[in-house]
C-alpha cells in the first residue's frame, strides 16, 4: 500500500517536474536571445546592484542627477542586496564600457524598425566575462526565483483540490510559458523576487484556508514571506492586508460554514491563533521590513518613496482619467503577454488577439461558475465545506488581482507605467483564476455541446494540449522575434542585383546602392528603405547617419537618425572593403498635406560634435546633397482646388486624364486635371503659345507636383505654367495649345486634335508696352 501511495505521489508531481524543466530551458534560451542590459529596465536594475556592490550601501536619490540606477534607486532593496552579494566577487570594472548608451535608441515604440538596443554592442553575444558574467549570473538568480514562482503556483492550485487534476497544470503553464514572464524571469529585475515571494504567500494562505486551523510554524513562515515581499517591491506590500484577511476567514469560518449550511468542526472561535497570526505577521514585518520605510520618511519625508521615484523617472504629463486608461489598454495587454527589449519588440500580431480571446473565455468560464454557484445556493440554501472553500478562495484571489490592478493604476496615474507585466507579482492569483476559468468553460459550455458525441474524459484530457501549444510558441518567440533585433549585420560581399546603383562617399564610407518600393506613399505610412554601404577605410569615430524623407518644398515629412546597422554596427567596428546592408523604416508625417515627389536625403554626422561629413562623388567633387528618388507622396483622395478658374468642355487625354478647369491670368496659366484611369508612366504638361504662322513664341512646360503614375482615379490635381518664362514676347494675340508628353518615350497622350494638342478656347494676349 505504501509503495502504491509513493508511486501515485510521484505521478502527481511528474507534470510539475516536466513544466519546471521546460521552463528552465526556455529561460536559458531567452537569456541567450537578449543581450546584456537590454531587457526591460535591466540597465538600471543592474546599475543599482553594481552601485551597492561597489559602495556597500544604498544610494540616496537626488532628482535631476543622472545615475546608473535612475528610478530603481527608490525601490525596496532586497533583490539588489542579494544580487550585490552574488556579484561582489566578480570584476565589474568595465561596467561603464558595457553600458555605453545608444544615443538613437527608441524605447517604448514597438512599431519602430531598428534601434531596439539601449546600449551599444559590438557582438550580440559578447564573451561571458567581467560585467557580462555578473549580468548573466544575476539572471541565473532570477531564473531560480522564476522556478520558485512556477512551483508555488502549481502547489497552490493543487492545494485547492476540488478533484481537478488539470487545474495545477494549467495554472503553472499559464505563467511558465507566458513569453513575457519568461523574458522577465531571464533578466535582471526585482519583479522576479517579489513574484516568487508573493506566490509563496498565496500558496501558504490557500493551505491555511483549506486546513482552517492556525499553526505557529506556518504563521511564522507566512510572516517572514510577507516581510521579505514588502522589502522586495511595493507590490509585495499589497498582500499584507490579504494575508490578514485570509486569517480572518479562518477565524470566522466555523460559524460562517454553519451559516451557509455546511457541517463544520467545533464552532468555538480560535482567538489565540488569530491574534497570534496578526501579532506575528505585524511584528516580523516591523522587524524585517520596517527600517526601509522609516528610511524613506527620514530621507524623503514619505513612507513609500514613490514621489521621489516619480521625480527621478519623470511625472506623467497632462491629465489622467478613464479615457487615458482606455487609450493605453492595448499596450497594457500586449505588455502582459509579450513586449520585449525596452518595451519595443513585439512578436506575431495574431498572438495578442488569440490571448485577448483566451482571456475573455477565461473570464466567461469564471463568471459562469460564479452564477451557477449562486443559483445553487439560492435554491438549496446550503453550501458544503468544499464548495464554500472554493468560493472563498476564488473571491480572495479575485480581490488580490483587483487590488493589484488598482495599485498599478494608481502608480501609472503618476508616471508612465501602463505595462501588464507589472501585474506579474500577482501571477499566482491570475493564473489560478485563469486555469479555473478554462476548466469551468469546459464544464459549463463545451461539455453540453460535445458530450453527446465524445466521451467527456477525452475532452478534459485535451486540456493538457494547451500547455504544450503554449510552450511551443514560447520556444519560437526568442528565435523569431527577439534575437534578430540584436543581430549584427554581416559583410554581404556584393550588392544585390535588385538594388539601384548610386555613389556618394562620406569620408570613410560610400553609399553604393539602395532599395525601396517605388510607389505612392500616404501620410502615416511607413517607408521601408535599404541602403548599402561600402567601407573605404577604417573609421576612428562612431558616426551617425540620417535619412530624411523630403517633399518638393524641402520640408521633411519623416526622418531617421541612427548609428548604422539600425544601431547595431558602429562605424569604428567596420571592416575595410566590406559591404553592409542597412534597413530602415521611416514613419511619414500623418498630418502632412503635401502633394509631391518623395525623396530621401542621405547624410552622415558626428553625434558628439554635431559636425556633418561632407559628401563627394566618384571623382572627388563635392555634392551639395545626396537625394534618392523613392516615390510619390500625397493624402488619399487628393482633390486640389484653386480660385477663379473657368469650367471647360470634357477634354480627355489618353482616356486617363481630363482637363476640367483653367485660368489664364497674364502669362500664368492654371490647369485643373482629374484622373480617370491609372497611368503607368510619368507625363509632363506642355503649354505653347503660337502665332498666326503656328510658330512657338512662348512655352511653359511643367510636370504636376505629384508624378502621374502615382495618381489615383477620381483625384484632382493642379498644374501652373508661366508662358515664356522670363523671355520677352512681342505684343499680340496668341493661340494656346497644351497636352501631355512622356519625355523618356517621346510620346504624347492621345486626344482628338492635331498633334495630340488641345487648343484653349481663349487666346494669350500680350499688350503693347
CSV table of N, CA and C in Angstrom, one decimal, residues 192-293:
chain,number,residue,atom,x,y,z
A,192,UNK,N,11.2,39.6,-10.2
A,192,UNK,CA,11.3,38.1,-10.0
A,192,UNK,C,11.3,37.7,-8.5
A,193,UNK,N,11.9,38.5,-7.7
A,193,UNK,CA,11.9,38.2,-6.2
A,193,UNK,C,10.5,38.4,-5.6
A,194,UNK,N,9.9,39.5,-5.9
A,194,UNK,CA,8.6,39.8,-5.3
A,194,UNK,C,7.5,38.8,-5.8
A,195,UNK,N,7.6,38.4,-7.1
A,195,UNK,CA,6.7,37.5,-7.7
A,195,UNK,C,6.8,36.1,-7.0
A,196,UNK,N,8.1,35.7,-6.8
A,196,UNK,CA,8.3,34.4,-6.1
A,196,UNK,C,7.8,34.4,-4.7
A,197,UNK,N,8.0,35.5,-4.0
A,197,UNK,CA,7.6,35.6,-2.6
A,197,UNK,C,6.1,35.7,-2.5
A,198,UNK,N,5.5,36.5,-3.3
A,198,UNK,CA,4.0,36.6,-3.4
A,198,UNK,C,3.3,35.3,-3.7
A,199,UNK,N,3.9,34.6,-4.6
A,199,UNK,CA,3.4,33.3,-5.0
A,199,UNK,C,3.5,32.3,-3.8
A,200,UNK,N,4.6,32.4,-3.1
A,200,UNK,CA,4.7,31.5,-1.9
A,200,UNK,C,3.7,31.9,-0.8
A,201,UNK,N,3.4,33.2,-0.7
A,201,UNK,CA,2.4,33.7,0.3
A,201,UNK,C,1.0,33.1,-0.1
A,202,UNK,N,0.7,33.3,-1.4
A,202,UNK,CA,-0.6,32.8,-1.8
A,202,UNK,C,-0.8,31.3,-1.6
A,203,UNK,N,0.3,30.6,-1.9
A,203,UNK,CA,0.2,29.1,-1.7
A,203,UNK,C,0.0,28.8,-0.3
A,204,UNK,N,0.8,29.4,0.6
A,204,UNK,CA,0.6,29.1,2.0
A,204,UNK,C,-0.7,29.6,2.6
A,205,UNK,N,-1.2,30.7,2.1
A,205,UNK,CA,-2.5,31.1,2.6
A,205,UNK,C,-3.6,30.2,2.1
A,206,UNK,N,-3.5,29.7,0.9
A,206,UNK,CA,-4.5,28.7,0.5
A,206,UNK,C,-4.5,27.5,1.3
A,207,UNK,N,-3.3,27.0,1.6
A,207,UNK,CA,-3.2,25.8,2.5
A,207,UNK,C,-3.8,26.1,3.9
A,208,UNK,N,-3.6,27.3,4.4
A,208,UNK,CA,-4.1,27.7,5.7
A,208,UNK,C,-5.7,27.8,5.6
A,209,UNK,N,-6.2,28.4,4.6
A,209,UNK,CA,-7.6,28.5,4.4
A,209,UNK,C,-8.3,27.1,4.3
A,210,UNK,N,-7.6,26.2,3.5
A,210,UNK,CA,-8.2,24.9,3.3
A,210,UNK,C,-8.1,24.0,4.6
A,211,UNK,N,-7.0,24.2,5.4
A,211,UNK,CA,-6.9,23.4,6.6
A,211,UNK,C,-7.8,24.0,7.7
A,212,UNK,N,-8.0,25.3,7.7
A,212,UNK,CA,-8.9,26.1,8.6
A,212,UNK,C,-8.4,25.9,10.0
A,213,UNK,N,-7.1,25.9,10.2
A,213,UNK,CA,-6.5,25.9,11.6
A,213,UNK,C,-5.1,26.6,11.5
A,214,UNK,N,-4.9,27.3,12.6
A,214,UNK,CA,-3.6,28.1,12.7
A,214,UNK,C,-2.5,27.2,13.2
A,215,UNK,N,-1.3,27.4,12.6
A,215,UNK,CA,-0.1,26.7,13.1
A,215,UNK,C,1.0,27.7,13.3
A,216,UNK,N,1.6,27.7,14.4
A,216,UNK,CA,2.7,28.7,14.7
A,216,UNK,C,3.8,28.7,13.7
A,217,UNK,N,4.2,27.5,13.3
A,217,UNK,CA,5.3,27.3,12.3
A,217,UNK,C,4.9,28.0,11.0
A,218,UNK,N,3.6,27.7,10.6
A,218,UNK,CA,3.2,28.2,9.3
A,218,UNK,C,3.0,29.7,9.4
A,219,UNK,N,2.5,30.2,10.5
A,219,UNK,CA,2.3,31.6,10.7
A,219,UNK,C,3.6,32.4,10.6
A,220,UNK,N,4.6,31.8,11.3
A,220,UNK,CA,6.0,32.5,11.2
A,220,UNK,C,6.5,32.5,9.8
A,221,UNK,N,6.3,31.4,9.1
A,221,UNK,CA,6.7,31.3,7.7
A,221,UNK,C,6.1,32.4,6.8
A,222,UNK,N,4.7,32.5,6.9
A,222,UNK,CA,4.0,33.5,6.2
A,222,UNK,C,4.4,34.9,6.6
A,223,UNK,N,4.6,35.1,7.9
A,223,UNK,CA,5.1,36.4,8.3
A,223,UNK,C,6.4,36.8,7.7
A,224,UNK,N,7.3,35.9,7.7
A,224,UNK,CA,8.6,36.2,7.1
A,224,UNK,C,8.5,36.5,5.6
A,225,UNK,N,7.6,35.7,4.9
A,225,UNK,CA,7.4,35.9,3.4
A,225,UNK,C,6.8,37.3,3.2
A,226,UNK,N,5.8,37.6,4.0
A,226,UNK,CA,5.2,38.9,3.8
A,226,UNK,C,6.2,40.1,4.0
A,227,UNK,N,7.0,39.9,5.0
A,227,UNK,CA,8.0,41.0,5.3
A,227,UNK,C,9.0,41.1,4.2
A,228,UNK,N,9.5,39.9,3.7
A,228,UNK,CA,10.5,39.9,2.6
A,228,UNK,C,9.9,40.5,1.3
A,229,UNK,N,8.7,40.1,1.1
A,229,UNK,CA,8.0,40.6,-0.2
A,229,UNK,C,7.9,42.2,-0.1
A,230,UNK,N,7.6,42.7,1.1
A,230,UNK,CA,7.4,44.1,1.3
A,230,UNK,C,8.8,44.8,1.1
A,231,UNK,N,9.8,44.1,1.3
A,231,UNK,CA,11.2,44.6,1.2
A,231,UNK,C,11.7,44.4,-0.2
A,232,UNK,N,11.0,43.8,-1.1
A,232,UNK,CA,11.4,43.5,-2.4
A,232,UNK,C,10.9,44.5,-3.4
A,233,UNK,N,9.6,44.8,-3.3
A,233,UNK,CA,8.9,45.8,-4.1
A,233,UNK,C,7.6,46.2,-3.5
A,234,UNK,N,7.1,47.3,-3.8
A,234,UNK,CA,5.9,47.8,-3.1
A,234,UNK,C,4.7,46.9,-3.5
A,235,UNK,N,4.7,46.2,-4.6
A,235,UNK,CA,3.6,45.3,-4.9
A,235,UNK,C,3.6,44.1,-4.0
A,236,UNK,N,4.7,43.9,-3.2
A,236,UNK,CA,4.7,42.9,-2.2
A,236,UNK,C,3.9,43.3,-1.0
A,237,UNK,N,3.8,44.6,-0.8
A,237,UNK,CA,3.1,45.2,0.3
A,237,UNK,C,1.6,45.0,0.2
A,238,UNK,N,1.1,44.8,-1.1
A,238,UNK,CA,-0.3,44.6,-1.4
A,238,UNK,C,-0.9,43.4,-0.7
A,239,UNK,N,0.0,42.3,-0.5
A,239,UNK,CA,-0.5,41.1,0.0
A,239,UNK,C,-0.6,41.1,1.6
A,240,UNK,N,0.0,42.1,2.2
A,240,UNK,CA,-0.1,42.1,3.7
A,240,UNK,C,-1.6,42.2,4.2
A,241,UNK,N,-2.4,43.1,3.7
A,241,UNK,CA,-3.8,43.0,4.2
A,241,UNK,C,-4.6,41.8,3.8
A,242,UNK,N,-4.2,41.2,2.7
A,242,UNK,CA,-4.9,39.9,2.2
A,242,UNK,C,-4.4,38.7,3.1
A,243,UNK,N,-3.2,38.8,3.6
A,243,UNK,CA,-2.8,37.7,4.5
A,243,UNK,C,-3.7,37.8,5.8
A,244,UNK,N,-3.8,39.0,6.2
A,244,UNK,CA,-4.7,39.2,7.4
A,244,UNK,C,-6.1,38.9,7.1
A,245,UNK,N,-6.6,39.2,5.9
A,245,UNK,CA,-8.0,38.9,5.6
A,245,UNK,C,-8.2,37.4,5.5
A,246,UNK,N,-7.2,36.7,4.9
A,246,UNK,CA,-7.3,35.2,4.9
A,246,UNK,C,-7.4,34.6,6.3
A,247,UNK,N,-6.5,35.2,7.2
A,247,UNK,CA,-6.5,34.7,8.5
A,247,UNK,C,-7.8,35.0,9.2
A,248,UNK,N,-8.4,36.1,8.9
A,248,UNK,CA,-9.7,36.5,9.4
A,248,UNK,C,-10.8,35.5,9.0
A,249,UNK,N,-10.7,35.0,7.8
A,249,UNK,CA,-11.7,34.0,7.3
A,249,UNK,C,-11.5,32.7,8.1
A,250,UNK,N,-10.3,32.3,8.3
A,250,UNK,CA,-10.0,31.0,9.0
A,250,UNK,C,-10.6,31.2,10.4
A,251,UNK,N,-10.5,32.4,11.0
A,251,UNK,CA,-11.0,32.6,12.3
A,251,UNK,C,-12.5,32.5,12.4
A,252,UNK,N,-13.2,33.0,11.4
A,252,UNK,CA,-14.7,33.0,11.5
A,252,UNK,C,-15.3,31.9,10.7
A,253,UNK,N,-14.5,31.1,10.1
A,253,UNK,CA,-15.0,30.0,9.2
A,253,UNK,C,-16.0,29.0,9.9
A,254,UNK,N,-15.7,28.6,11.1
A,254,UNK,CA,-16.7,27.6,11.7
A,254,UNK,C,-18.1,28.2,11.7
A,255,UNK,N,-18.2,29.4,12.1
A,255,UNK,CA,-19.6,30.0,12.2
A,255,UNK,C,-20.1,30.3,10.8
A,256,UNK,N,-19.3,30.7,9.9
A,256,UNK,CA,-19.8,31.0,8.5
A,256,UNK,C,-20.2,29.7,7.8
A,257,UNK,N,-19.4,28.6,8.1
A,257,UNK,CA,-19.8,27.4,7.5
A,257,UNK,C,-21.1,26.9,7.9
A,258,UNK,N,-21.4,27.1,9.3
A,258,UNK,CA,-22.7,26.7,9.8
A,258,UNK,C,-23.8,27.6,9.1
A,259,UNK,N,-23.5,28.9,9.0
A,259,UNK,CA,-24.5,29.8,8.4
A,259,UNK,C,-24.8,29.3,6.9
A,260,UNK,N,-23.8,28.9,6.2
A,260,UNK,CA,-24.0,28.6,4.8
A,260,UNK,C,-24.5,27.1,4.6
A,261,UNK,N,-24.7,26.4,5.8
A,261,UNK,CA,-25.3,25.1,5.7
A,261,UNK,C,-24.4,23.9,5.7
A,262,UNK,N,-23.1,24.1,5.9
A,262,UNK,CA,-22.2,23.0,5.9
A,262,UNK,C,-22.2,22.3,7.3
A,263,UNK,N,-21.3,21.4,7.5
A,263,UNK,CA,-21.1,20.7,8.7
A,263,UNK,C,-19.7,20.9,9.3
A,264,UNK,N,-19.5,22.1,9.9
A,264,UNK,CA,-18.2,22.4,10.3
A,264,UNK,C,-17.7,21.6,11.6
A,265,UNK,N,-16.5,21.8,11.8
A,265,UNK,CA,-15.9,21.3,13.1
A,265,UNK,C,-16.4,22.1,14.2
A,266,UNK,N,-15.9,22.0,15.4
A,266,UNK,CA,-16.3,22.8,16.5
A,266,UNK,C,-16.5,24.3,16.2
A,267,UNK,N,-17.5,25.0,16.6
A,267,UNK,CA,-17.8,26.3,16.3
A,267,UNK,C,-17.1,27.3,17.2
A,268,UNK,N,-16.3,26.9,18.1
A,268,UNK,CA,-15.6,27.8,19.0
A,268,UNK,C,-14.5,28.5,18.2
A,269,UNK,N,-14.5,29.8,18.3
A,269,UNK,CA,-13.5,30.7,17.6
A,269,UNK,C,-12.1,30.6,18.2
A,270,UNK,N,-11.1,30.5,17.3
A,270,UNK,CA,-9.7,30.3,17.8
A,270,UNK,C,-9.1,31.7,17.9
A,271,UNK,N,-9.4,32.4,19.0
A,271,UNK,CA,-8.9,33.7,19.2
A,271,UNK,C,-7.4,33.7,19.4
A,272,UNK,N,-6.9,32.7,20.0
A,272,UNK,CA,-5.4,32.7,20.2
A,272,UNK,C,-4.7,32.6,18.9
A,273,UNK,N,-5.1,31.7,18.0
A,273,UNK,CA,-4.5,31.5,16.7
A,273,UNK,C,-4.6,32.8,15.9
A,274,UNK,N,-5.8,33.4,15.9
A,274,UNK,CA,-6.0,34.6,15.1
A,274,UNK,C,-5.2,35.8,15.6
A,275,UNK,N,-5.2,36.1,16.9
A,275,UNK,CA,-4.5,37.2,17.4
A,275,UNK,C,-3.0,36.9,17.3
A,276,UNK,N,-2.6,35.7,17.5
A,276,UNK,CA,-1.2,35.3,17.3
A,276,UNK,C,-0.7,35.5,15.8
A,277,UNK,N,-1.6,35.2,14.9
A,277,UNK,CA,-1.2,35.4,13.5
A,277,UNK,C,-1.0,36.9,13.2
A,278,UNK,N,-1.9,37.7,13.7
A,278,UNK,CA,-1.8,39.2,13.4
A,278,UNK,C,-0.6,39.7,14.1
A,279,UNK,N,-0.4,39.3,15.3
A,279,UNK,CA,0.8,39.8,16.1
A,279,UNK,C,2.1,39.4,15.4
A,280,UNK,N,2.2,38.1,15.0
A,280,UNK,CA,3.5,37.6,14.5
A,280,UNK,C,3.7,38.3,13.1
A,281,UNK,N,2.7,38.4,12.3
A,281,UNK,CA,2.9,39.0,10.9
A,281,UNK,C,3.3,40.4,11.1
A,282,UNK,N,2.6,41.2,11.9
A,282,UNK,CA,2.9,42.6,12.0
A,282,UNK,C,4.3,42.8,12.7
A,283,UNK,N,4.6,42.0,13.7
A,283,UNK,CA,5.8,42.1,14.4
A,283,UNK,C,7.0,41.8,13.5
A,284,UNK,N,6.9,40.7,12.8
A,284,UNK,CA,8.0,40.3,11.9
A,284,UNK,C,8.2,41.4,10.8
A,285,UNK,N,7.0,41.9,10.3
A,285,UNK,CA,7.1,42.9,9.2
A,285,UNK,C,7.9,44.2,9.7
A,286,UNK,N,7.5,44.6,11.0
A,286,UNK,CA,8.2,45.8,11.5
A,286,UNK,C,9.7,45.5,11.7
A,287,UNK,N,10.0,44.3,12.2
A,287,UNK,CA,11.4,44.0,12.5
A,287,UNK,C,12.2,43.8,11.2
A,288,UNK,N,11.7,43.2,10.2
A,288,UNK,CA,12.4,42.9,8.9
A,288,UNK,C,12.3,44.0,7.9
A,289,UNK,N,11.1,44.5,7.7
A,289,UNK,CA,10.9,45.5,6.5
A,289,UNK,C,10.8,46.9,7.0
A,290,UNK,N,10.4,47.1,8.3
A,290,UNK,CA,10.1,48.5,8.7
A,290,UNK,C,11.2,49.5,8.5
A,291,UNK,N,12.4,49.1,8.7
A,291,UNK,CA,13.6,50.0,8.6
A,291,UNK,C,13.6,50.8,7.3
A,292,UNK,N,13.2,50.1,6.2
A,292,UNK,CA,13.3,50.7,4.9
A,292,UNK,C,12.3,51.8,4.8
A,293,UNK,N,11.1,51.6,5.3
A,293,UNK,CA,10.0,52.6,5.2
A,293,UNK,C,10.3,53.8,6.2
